[in-house]
Amino acid sequence: MSLHIVKKGILDSIQDAGHYGRQHLGIGPGGVMDFIAFRTANALVGNSKGEAVLEMHFPGPVIHFTADCLIALSGADFGAVIDGVDININQPLVVNKGSILRFQQKRNGARCYLAVRGGLNNELFPYHFSGENEVVALPWKADLCGLYNNDRIRFVQGSFFCQLSESSRQHFCNSPFSITTQSNRMGYRLKGEALQLTEKQELVSAAVTKGTIQLLPNGQLIVLMADHQTTGGYPCIGHVISADIPSLAQSDNGQALAFESVSIAEAETLRLRQEQHLQQLQYSCTFRMQEYFSL
Amino acid sequence: MLSIPPYQLRSIGDHALLIDFGQCIDEHIHQWVMAIYDYFQQEPLAGLLDCIPAYSSIAFVYDLVFWRNKTGNSTVVDYLGRIILERLSHVQLSARRKINRVDVPVCYDPALGIDIINLAAAHGLTVEQVINMHASKSYHVYMLGFLPGFAYMGKVDPRIATERLQQPRTLVKAGSVGIAGEQTGIYPVDSPGGWQLIGQTPLRVFDPRKKNPCFFAPGDEVLFYPITLSEFQKIKEHESAHR
């Protein structure tokens, strides 16, 4: 292990792509909130796409590197500094043994990810850059343009969408909803105009998924996130599309959200395009790294 | 041969499909749910991440990217939906389905089943009668959900069926046995909860350190048997010693 957490941040956790196959036992898959940042950070250090990373919130941890490492940060920008030097997110960094990483201010986003080449239990990184600085940024950056969708959170309609009253449907698609402080990795509780169904429903529980938008009895909404329960009994009025889960994961408490309805076909296409972009990023990073280190 | 009850196939978001038999808690419907579940266990389908049986539905969570790369111009929902429907035509109710029967000791002492006195009074019953009614029949595990290992079982005798508490408790002890409407269940870990608590089992029904962490699985048949407070303590100590 080449990392030592000197001071814990708020809700730091080690996450990977999640583990499916046990939802019939009530065990959800978990995993990272923002898979774009997760994939990007891993790609930048040349890891396989599923390697575990550190998911951090603000205030973030203080991390001491006990060995030379190749690292990358992605996702939220928390004003990272290594030994007094400002560092960028979305750029690979060679960090020398003894360096200290801190996060100084929340600039944007809600979750920052740290990947280390070889994983958090990595082997020694065979390059040491001697010089004044303890950190050297490698000369390329990941371009995430178009991967996040900052305007609106897109959703496909759920089975109860059509049973919303006419005015509630209007509100859902046209009014802002704010993310309340009762939001976490399990779900985002939203506050907005209370929505109503045309008739009251008592439902038997059934499976829910990441992104499911449930209507609570008080008319407010909850969007299920990475650590969601496997089943639920509230009416589902929509489901945030897979491609926009990372954008939602980077939206912070207090922030306003607007929803936009899309078809399933669009949702699928958007996710596929995003995946192609991420694959491309992975290839380019591997290529750059091979070239740079002549590995 | 019994034919499959009417159902709807629909998407739940862009990465899951649901076979829905309608709003009901019915053992016959649930046998079909489990027959579908068993079929997909025996004949696994690549790119399927989870099959989640519930009271009257079963969900298929899939890897959207994996499937989207196979479907050409068709959407995954249509393409995979057709595959699932085709597979349903092969599913049969098997009389030979191996049913796992589990006996669960429960201490109904009011010290642990903190709502049992009120619940009995509300139904004009004695505590003894409530215990007899709860422990005299076997329950079907319809699904697991809410928490890892939380089994939704039913149905309880209608004479002890009781609505959830108006105000859920912020802490319910692991092992607590509760009633909610016609359902009964055991809290696998300490958690908030609104079910009416009538007893507690000393068994650990969820243990993440075990290879099979959950004591129950969908389709199990469960029988509760009453134990005294001192037996409860004894089993509990034994359980802790053998972790």
XYZ file of C-alpha atoms in Angstrom:
538
model
C 0.000 0.000 0.000
C 1.493 3.299 -1.018
C -1.159 5.595 0.477
C -1.577 6.569 4.064
C -4.669 8.565 5.027
C -3.296 11.098 7.495
C -6.676 12.689 8.072
C -10.013 11.257 7.036
C -12.283 13.211 4.721
C -16.038 13.164 4.979
C -17.414 9.845 3.704
C -14.269 8.617 1.928
C -14.799 5.111 0.588
C -13.091 2.599 -1.648
C -15.315 1.807 -4.618
C -15.250 -0.162 -7.823
C -17.745 -0.908 -10.591
C -20.062 -2.681 -8.146
C -20.951 -6.321 -7.737
C -24.057 -7.705 -9.357
C -25.617 -11.115 -8.868
C -27.005 -10.843 -5.339
C -29.941 -8.520 -5.730
C -32.336 -11.465 -5.266
C -30.982 -11.593 -1.685
C -31.583 -7.917 -1.106
C -27.904 -7.079 -1.620
C -27.491 -4.167 -4.014
C -24.500 -3.864 -6.354
C -23.100 -0.650 -4.855
C -20.055 0.722 -6.666
C -18.985 4.224 -7.671
C -21.518 7.035 -7.958
C -19.826 8.574 -11.032
C -18.588 5.952 -13.470
C -17.180 8.549 -15.897
C -14.749 9.894 -13.303
C -13.977 6.352 -12.163
C -13.159 5.181 -15.679
C -11.229 8.355 -16.487
C -9.034 8.236 -13.394
C -8.218 4.586 -14.040
C -7.549 5.179 -17.749
C -5.153 8.040 -16.959
C -2.943 5.820 -14.821
C -3.170 2.857 -17.200
C -5.309 0.668 -14.957
C -7.916 -1.758 -16.181
C -11.308 -0.088 -16.216
C -12.657 -1.783 -13.093
C -9.800 -1.124 -10.663
C -10.871 0.129 -7.220
C -10.494 3.850 -6.530
C -10.958 6.195 -3.597
C -14.257 8.125 -3.727
C -14.010 11.405 -1.818
C -16.334 14.223 -0.775
C -15.504 17.689 0.501
C -13.840 18.262 2.978
C -11.524 15.636 1.520
C -8.827 13.579 3.193
C -5.138 14.373 3.633
C -3.092 11.646 1.974
C 0.553 10.821 2.484
C 2.255 8.848 -0.300
C 4.587 6.286 1.216
C 6.044 5.272 -2.149
C 6.482 6.742 -5.621
C 3.187 6.444 -7.487
C 1.408 7.376 -10.665
C -1.985 8.837 -9.739
C -4.907 10.719 -11.273
C -7.890 12.619 -9.911
C -11.172 12.943 -11.735
C -14.751 14.013 -11.079
C -15.181 16.957 -8.726
C -12.521 19.656 -8.507
C -11.649 20.152 -4.836
C -8.609 22.364 -5.429
C -6.044 19.592 -4.962
C -2.550 20.537 -3.888
C 0.516 18.320 -3.542
C 3.193 19.808 -1.337
C 1.973 23.295 -2.118
C 1.745 22.762 -5.892
C -1.724 23.111 -7.453
C -2.597 20.051 -9.473
C -5.169 19.465 -12.154
C -7.833 16.864 -12.253
C -7.994 14.635 -15.332
C -4.221 14.562 -15.726
C -1.763 11.806 -14.771
C 0.714 12.773 -12.059
C 3.905 11.133 -10.890
C 4.100 11.642 -7.155
C 7.272 11.028 -5.207
C 7.481 9.197 -1.943
C 6.757 11.429 1.032
C 4.410 13.822 -0.805
C 1.211 15.013 0.799
C -2.070 15.517 -1.089
C -4.673 17.924 0.297
C -7.906 19.406 -0.970
C -8.340 23.128 -0.413
C -11.647 24.262 -1.787
C -14.715 22.948 -3.478
C -14.753 24.385 -6.982
C -17.302 22.202 -8.676
C -18.836 18.763 -8.465
C -19.653 16.615 -5.473
C -17.329 13.599 -5.685
C -13.664 13.328 -6.540
C -11.956 10.054 -7.436
C -8.346 9.061 -6.891
C -6.856 6.232 -8.931
C -3.380 4.840 -8.339
C -1.519 2.882 -10.973
C -1.735 -0.802 -10.081
C -4.644 -0.160 -7.763
C -4.862 1.029 -4.191
C -2.829 -2.022 -3.167
C -0.302 -1.217 -5.864
C 3.138 -2.442 -6.531
C 5.951 0.036 -6.616
C 5.912 2.427 -9.520
C 9.310 2.128 -11.185
C 9.840 5.821 -12.042
C 11.202 8.482 -9.771
C 11.470 12.045 -11.019
C 14.196 13.899 -9.265
C 13.884 17.632 -9.027
C 12.557 20.352 -6.814
C 8.961 19.272 -6.961
C 7.523 16.166 -5.437
C 4.981 15.943 -8.214
C 5.309 15.930 -11.980
C 2.253 16.247 -14.228
C 2.545 14.212 -17.401
C 1.887 16.256 -20.539
C -1.617 15.096 -21.462
C -5.121 15.510 -20.137
C -8.381 13.631 -20.538
C -10.969 15.516 -22.563
C -14.343 14.825 -20.994
C -16.206 17.300 -23.166
C -19.662 15.931 -23.943
C -19.512 13.125 -21.406
C -21.389 14.975 -18.684
C -24.711 16.623 -19.287
C -24.883 19.731 -17.190
C -28.173 21.260 -18.287
C -30.838 18.727 -17.610
C -31.145 15.294 -16.152
C -32.720 13.091 -18.783
C -35.153 10.347 -17.831
C -37.311 7.696 -19.425
C -40.891 7.500 -18.255
C -41.797 5.089 -15.492
C -44.976 3.059 -15.260
C -46.749 5.716 -13.184
C -45.761 8.716 -15.285
C -49.061 8.636 -17.152
C -50.952 8.494 -13.898
C -49.563 11.809 -12.706
C -52.160 14.537 -12.830
C -51.832 16.817 -15.856
C -50.432 19.664 -13.759
C -47.996 17.357 -11.959
C -46.666 16.116 -15.287
C -46.137 19.730 -16.346
C -44.359 20.509 -13.091
C -42.134 17.467 -13.323
C -40.893 18.372 -16.781
C -40.802 22.163 -16.401
C -40.095 23.116 -12.789
C -36.814 22.919 -10.922
C -36.215 20.465 -8.091
C -33.515 21.040 -5.537
C -31.324 18.367 -3.986
C -31.892 18.327 -0.232
C -29.289 17.648 2.435
C -30.951 14.264 3.100
C -29.261 12.975 -0.038
C -26.528 10.381 0.006
C -25.149 7.363 -1.853
C -28.465 5.548 -1.377
C -30.622 8.199 -2.923
C -31.218 11.865 -3.622
C -34.221 13.379 -1.919
C -35.542 16.254 -3.971
C -37.664 19.196 -2.995
C -40.034 20.868 -5.387
C -43.682 21.299 -6.214
C -45.514 18.329 -4.643
C -46.669 15.936 -7.370
C -49.888 13.965 -7.363
C -51.241 10.853 -8.989
C -54.776 10.931 -10.321
C -55.635 8.117 -7.928
C -53.944 6.856 -4.806
C -52.033 3.601 -5.197
C -51.115 0.875 -2.735
C -48.415 -1.231 -4.341
C -46.769 -4.519 -3.533
C -42.996 -4.197 -3.587
C -41.052 -4.895 -6.763
C -37.491 -4.423 -7.972
C -36.101 -0.929 -8.439
C -32.917 0.150 -10.216
C -30.277 2.827 -10.052
C -31.896 6.000 -11.349
C -35.457 5.065 -10.398
C -37.474 8.184 -9.490
C -39.968 7.309 -6.773
C -42.932 9.409 -5.738
C -43.263 9.519 -1.944
C -46.681 9.814 -0.250
C -46.006 13.508 0.490
C -45.613 14.269 -3.216
C -41.829 14.668 -3.110
C -39.336 12.669 -5.154
C -36.416 10.424 -4.390
C -33.916 9.296 -7.040
C -32.192 6.010 -6.235
C -28.406 6.067 -6.507
C -25.516 3.576 -6.210
C -26.364 2.139 -2.770
C -30.084 1.859 -3.475
C -32.362 -0.752 -1.973
C -33.141 -3.621 -4.320
C -36.930 -3.341 -4.019
C -39.445 -0.637 -3.316
C -43.156 -0.056 -3.047
C -43.527 3.568 -4.122
C -44.844 4.480 -7.574
C -42.027 5.003 -10.108
C -42.666 7.989 -12.294
C -39.402 7.799 -14.196
C -35.864 6.501 -14.367
C -32.807 8.692 -14.856
C -31.009 7.352 -17.929
C -27.756 5.491 -17.308
C -25.755 8.067 -19.269
C -26.833 10.866 -16.911
C -26.211 9.096 -13.596
C -22.650 10.555 -13.422
C -23.992 14.078 -13.984
C -26.464 13.550 -11.177
C -23.721 12.076 -8.977
C -21.734 15.308 -9.434
C -24.737 17.505 -8.576
C -24.505 18.733 -5.048
C -26.889 19.475 -2.185
C -28.865 22.635 -2.801
C -28.337 22.492 -6.532
C -31.398 22.808 -8.782
C -32.210 20.046 -11.250
C -34.435 20.076 -14.290
C -35.743 16.893 -15.854
C -36.162 16.153 -19.530
C -38.039 13.189 -20.961
C -36.308 11.065 -23.613
C -37.195 7.769 -25.294
C -35.565 4.482 -24.371
C -33.994 4.364 -27.835
C -32.318 7.741 -27.181
C -31.238 6.631 -23.714
C -29.577 3.554 -25.183
C -27.851 5.493 -27.945
C -26.577 8.139 -25.521
C -25.105 5.500 -23.232
C -23.485 3.661 -26.151
C -21.884 6.855 -27.486
C -20.618 7.706 -24.030
C -19.118 4.229 -23.736
C -17.357 4.595 -27.089
C -15.907 7.889 -25.889
C -14.673 6.249 -22.688
C -13.150 3.350 -24.639
C -11.403 5.819 -26.905
C -10.072 7.618 -23.850
C -8.763 4.350 -22.468
C -6.926 3.550 -25.725
C -5.436 7.019 -26.024
C -4.194 6.974 -22.454
C -2.590 3.574 -22.921
C -0.928 4.787 -26.115
C 0.360 8.012 -24.556
C 1.706 6.184 -21.576
C 3.498 3.571 -23.687
C 5.030 6.318 -25.762
C 6.091 8.388 -22.767
C 7.605 5.639 -20.707
C 8.420 3.373 -23.672
C 6.949 0.638 -21.537
C -50.540 -28.516 -17.682
C -50.931 -25.166 -15.995
C -50.345 -22.222 -18.235
C -48.609 -19.067 -17.182
C -50.910 -16.414 -15.662
C -51.379 -13.167 -17.627
C -48.469 -10.761 -17.332
C -47.027 -7.597 -18.797
C -43.470 -7.127 -19.953
C -42.185 -3.599 -19.494
C -38.946 -1.739 -19.046
C -37.892 -0.247 -15.727
C -35.459 2.363 -16.929
C -32.891 1.746 -19.652
C -31.192 -1.269 -18.112
C -33.890 -3.528 -16.681
C -37.011 -5.353 -17.846
C -39.861 -6.507 -15.646
C -42.330 -9.346 -15.965
C -45.307 -8.136 -13.966
C -48.233 -10.356 -12.959
C -50.198 -7.463 -11.422
C -50.711 -6.287 -7.882
C -51.169 -9.343 -5.708
C -49.676 -11.449 -2.942
C -50.541 -14.929 -4.086
C -48.623 -18.147 -3.611
C -49.620 -19.561 -6.987
C -48.429 -16.457 -8.836
C -45.250 -16.560 -6.811
C -44.618 -20.177 -7.853
C -44.519 -18.895 -11.423
C -42.168 -16.094 -10.404
C -39.824 -18.653 -8.867
C -40.172 -21.031 -11.843
C -38.992 -18.191 -14.110
C -36.203 -17.389 -11.677
C -35.113 -21.069 -11.608
C -35.197 -21.281 -15.402
C -32.847 -18.318 -15.732
C -30.550 -19.827 -13.103
C -30.376 -23.092 -15.011
C -30.063 -21.455 -18.417
C -28.037 -18.329 -17.717
C -28.135 -15.567 -20.284
C -24.944 -13.608 -20.985
C -25.140 -9.921 -20.149
C -27.825 -10.474 -17.527
C -26.600 -9.047 -14.237
C -29.407 -9.882 -11.828
C -32.805 -11.564 -11.673
C -34.867 -10.107 -8.852
C -38.011 -11.999 -7.897
C -40.649 -10.116 -5.918
C -44.257 -10.762 -4.841
C -45.810 -10.748 -8.276
C -42.996 -9.752 -10.595
C -39.478 -10.584 -11.624
C -36.927 -8.056 -12.859
C -34.001 -8.672 -15.189
C -31.168 -6.192 -14.790
C -28.876 -6.220 -17.803
C -25.631 -4.775 -19.056
C -26.908 -2.116 -21.451
C -23.626 -1.644 -23.325
C -23.070 -5.387 -23.779
C -26.521 -5.788 -25.326
C -26.564 -2.552 -27.303
C -23.469 -3.749 -29.157
C -25.407 -6.833 -30.307
C -28.738 -5.400 -31.326
C -27.900 -3.449 -34.493
C -30.764 -1.105 -35.290
C -33.116 -2.584 -32.764
C -33.304 -1.269 -29.198
C -32.128 -3.527 -26.397
C -35.548 -3.282 -24.792
C -37.174 -4.794 -27.894
C -34.419 -7.269 -28.651
C -33.897 -8.604 -25.151
C -37.617 -8.355 -24.449
C -38.216 -10.807 -27.315
C -35.568 -13.175 -25.970
C -37.129 -13.113 -22.506
C -40.620 -13.706 -23.886
C -39.356 -16.596 -25.963
C -37.738 -18.084 -22.861
C -40.943 -17.710 -20.853
C -42.629 -20.115 -23.234
C -40.258 -22.830 -21.962
C -40.883 -22.212 -18.285
C -42.994 -24.809 -16.529
C -44.267 -25.145 -13.018
C -42.376 -28.054 -11.601
C -43.959 -30.023 -8.790
C -40.480 -31.209 -7.945
C -39.046 -27.815 -7.103
C -36.906 -28.443 -4.056
C -38.296 -26.358 -1.260
C -35.975 -25.302 1.475
C -37.748 -25.537 4.845
C -36.310 -23.531 7.702
C -37.198 -23.496 11.380
C -36.617 -20.239 13.180
C -36.665 -19.902 16.971
C -38.407 -16.764 18.193
C -38.633 -15.380 21.704
C -42.006 -13.616 21.978
C -41.259 -12.153 25.414
C -42.578 -8.558 25.547
C -39.074 -7.486 26.572
C -38.025 -8.278 22.968
C -41.342 -8.165 21.126
C -42.110 -4.693 22.334
C -45.362 -4.262 20.388
C -46.897 -7.666 21.153
C -48.986 -6.495 24.128
C -50.503 -3.572 22.208
C -51.004 -5.683 19.108
C -52.829 -8.382 21.090
C -55.023 -5.794 22.794
C -55.857 -4.104 19.481
C -57.220 -7.401 18.163
C -58.942 -8.436 21.410
C -56.526 -11.344 21.808
C -54.215 -12.521 24.551
C -50.456 -12.508 23.968
C -50.603 -16.327 24.082
C -53.108 -16.370 21.237
C -50.961 -14.034 19.116
C -47.950 -16.293 19.659
C -49.944 -19.378 18.740
C -51.293 -17.777 15.605
C -47.907 -16.529 14.477
C -46.047 -19.758 15.232
C -48.677 -22.243 14.091
C -48.265 -21.975 10.333
C -45.488 -21.971 7.831
C -44.717 -18.879 5.792
C -43.605 -18.494 2.241
C -40.609 -16.223 1.526
C -41.852 -14.057 -1.331
C -38.803 -11.888 -1.753
C -35.764 -10.313 -0.146
C -35.375 -6.586 -0.165
C -35.289 -3.372 1.887
C -32.049 -4.546 3.536
C -29.571 -7.324 2.701
C -31.235 -10.538 3.814
C -34.600 -9.024 4.781
C -37.174 -11.694 3.866
C -40.755 -10.661 3.170
C -42.915 -13.598 4.302
C -46.639 -14.198 4.307
C -49.338 -14.402 4.929
C -50.043 -14.115 8.630
C -53.403 -15.124 10.093
C -55.773 -12.250 9.234
C -56.652 -11.985 12.933
C -53.158 -10.692 13.709
C -52.560 -8.714 10.497
C -51.666 -5.187 11.661
C -50.750 -1.975 9.899
C -47.255 -0.548 10.280
C -46.560 1.918 13.088
C -47.659 5.465 12.284
C -44.190 6.717 13.117
C -41.334 4.326 12.222
C -38.724 3.700 14.930
C -35.266 5.079 14.312
C -33.710 1.855 15.631
C -35.002 -1.689 15.422
C -32.674 -4.389 16.763
C -31.270 -7.033 14.405
C -33.288 -10.251 14.724
C -36.548 -8.435 15.544
C -39.590 -10.219 14.142
C -42.301 -7.917 12.889
C -45.701 -7.789 11.265
C -46.787 -5.330 8.572
C -50.256 -5.959 7.209
C -50.344 -9.632 6.262
C -46.562 -9.785 5.978
C -44.075 -10.947 8.564
C -40.315 -10.557 8.515
C -37.069 -10.384 10.466
C -34.780 -7.355 10.579
C -31.367 -8.711 9.520
C -29.358 -5.814 10.960
C -30.040 -2.903 13.306
C -31.984 -0.392 11.233
C -34.853 2.055 11.265
C -38.218 0.364 10.790
C -41.971 0.646 11.089
C -43.113 -2.958 11.472
C -44.962 -4.018 14.646
C -42.430 -5.990 16.677
C -43.711 -9.198 18.257
C -40.499 -11.043 19.075
C -36.856 -11.587 18.294
C -34.815 -14.462 16.913
C -31.346 -15.168 18.309
C -30.218 -16.292 14.832
C -28.083 -14.041 12.716
C -30.077 -13.924 9.479
C -27.478 -11.838 7.648
C -23.750 -12.350 8.072
C -21.543 -10.732 5.430
C -18.605 -12.883 6.560
C -20.293 -16.068 5.405
C -20.048 -17.403 1.874
C -23.851 -17.465 1.788
C -24.524 -14.353 3.827
C -28.316 -14.629 3.842
C -30.203 -17.137 5.941
C -33.278 -16.963 3.696
C -33.805 -17.168 -0.042
C -36.904 -16.427 -2.103
C -39.175 -19.486 -2.205
C -38.173 -20.855 1.238
C -40.828 -22.108 3.662
C -40.341 -20.824 7.203
C -41.743 -22.074 10.503
C -41.347 -20.047 13.691
C -41.215 -21.836 17.037
C -41.440 -20.101 20.412
C -38.508 -20.136 22.829
C -38.065 -18.668 26.304
C -35.912 -15.691 27.189
C -33.235 -17.962 28.701
C -33.166 -20.195 25.607
C -32.880 -17.024 23.525
C -29.808 -15.960 25.519
C -28.257 -19.404 25.235
C -28.636 -19.626 21.438
C -27.414 -16.074 21.075
C -24.245 -16.790 23.040
C -23.703 -19.942 21.017
C -24.131 -17.946 17.783
C -21.596 -15.315 18.870
C -19.089 -17.946 19.948
C -19.258 -19.648 16.556
C -18.788 -16.673 14.297
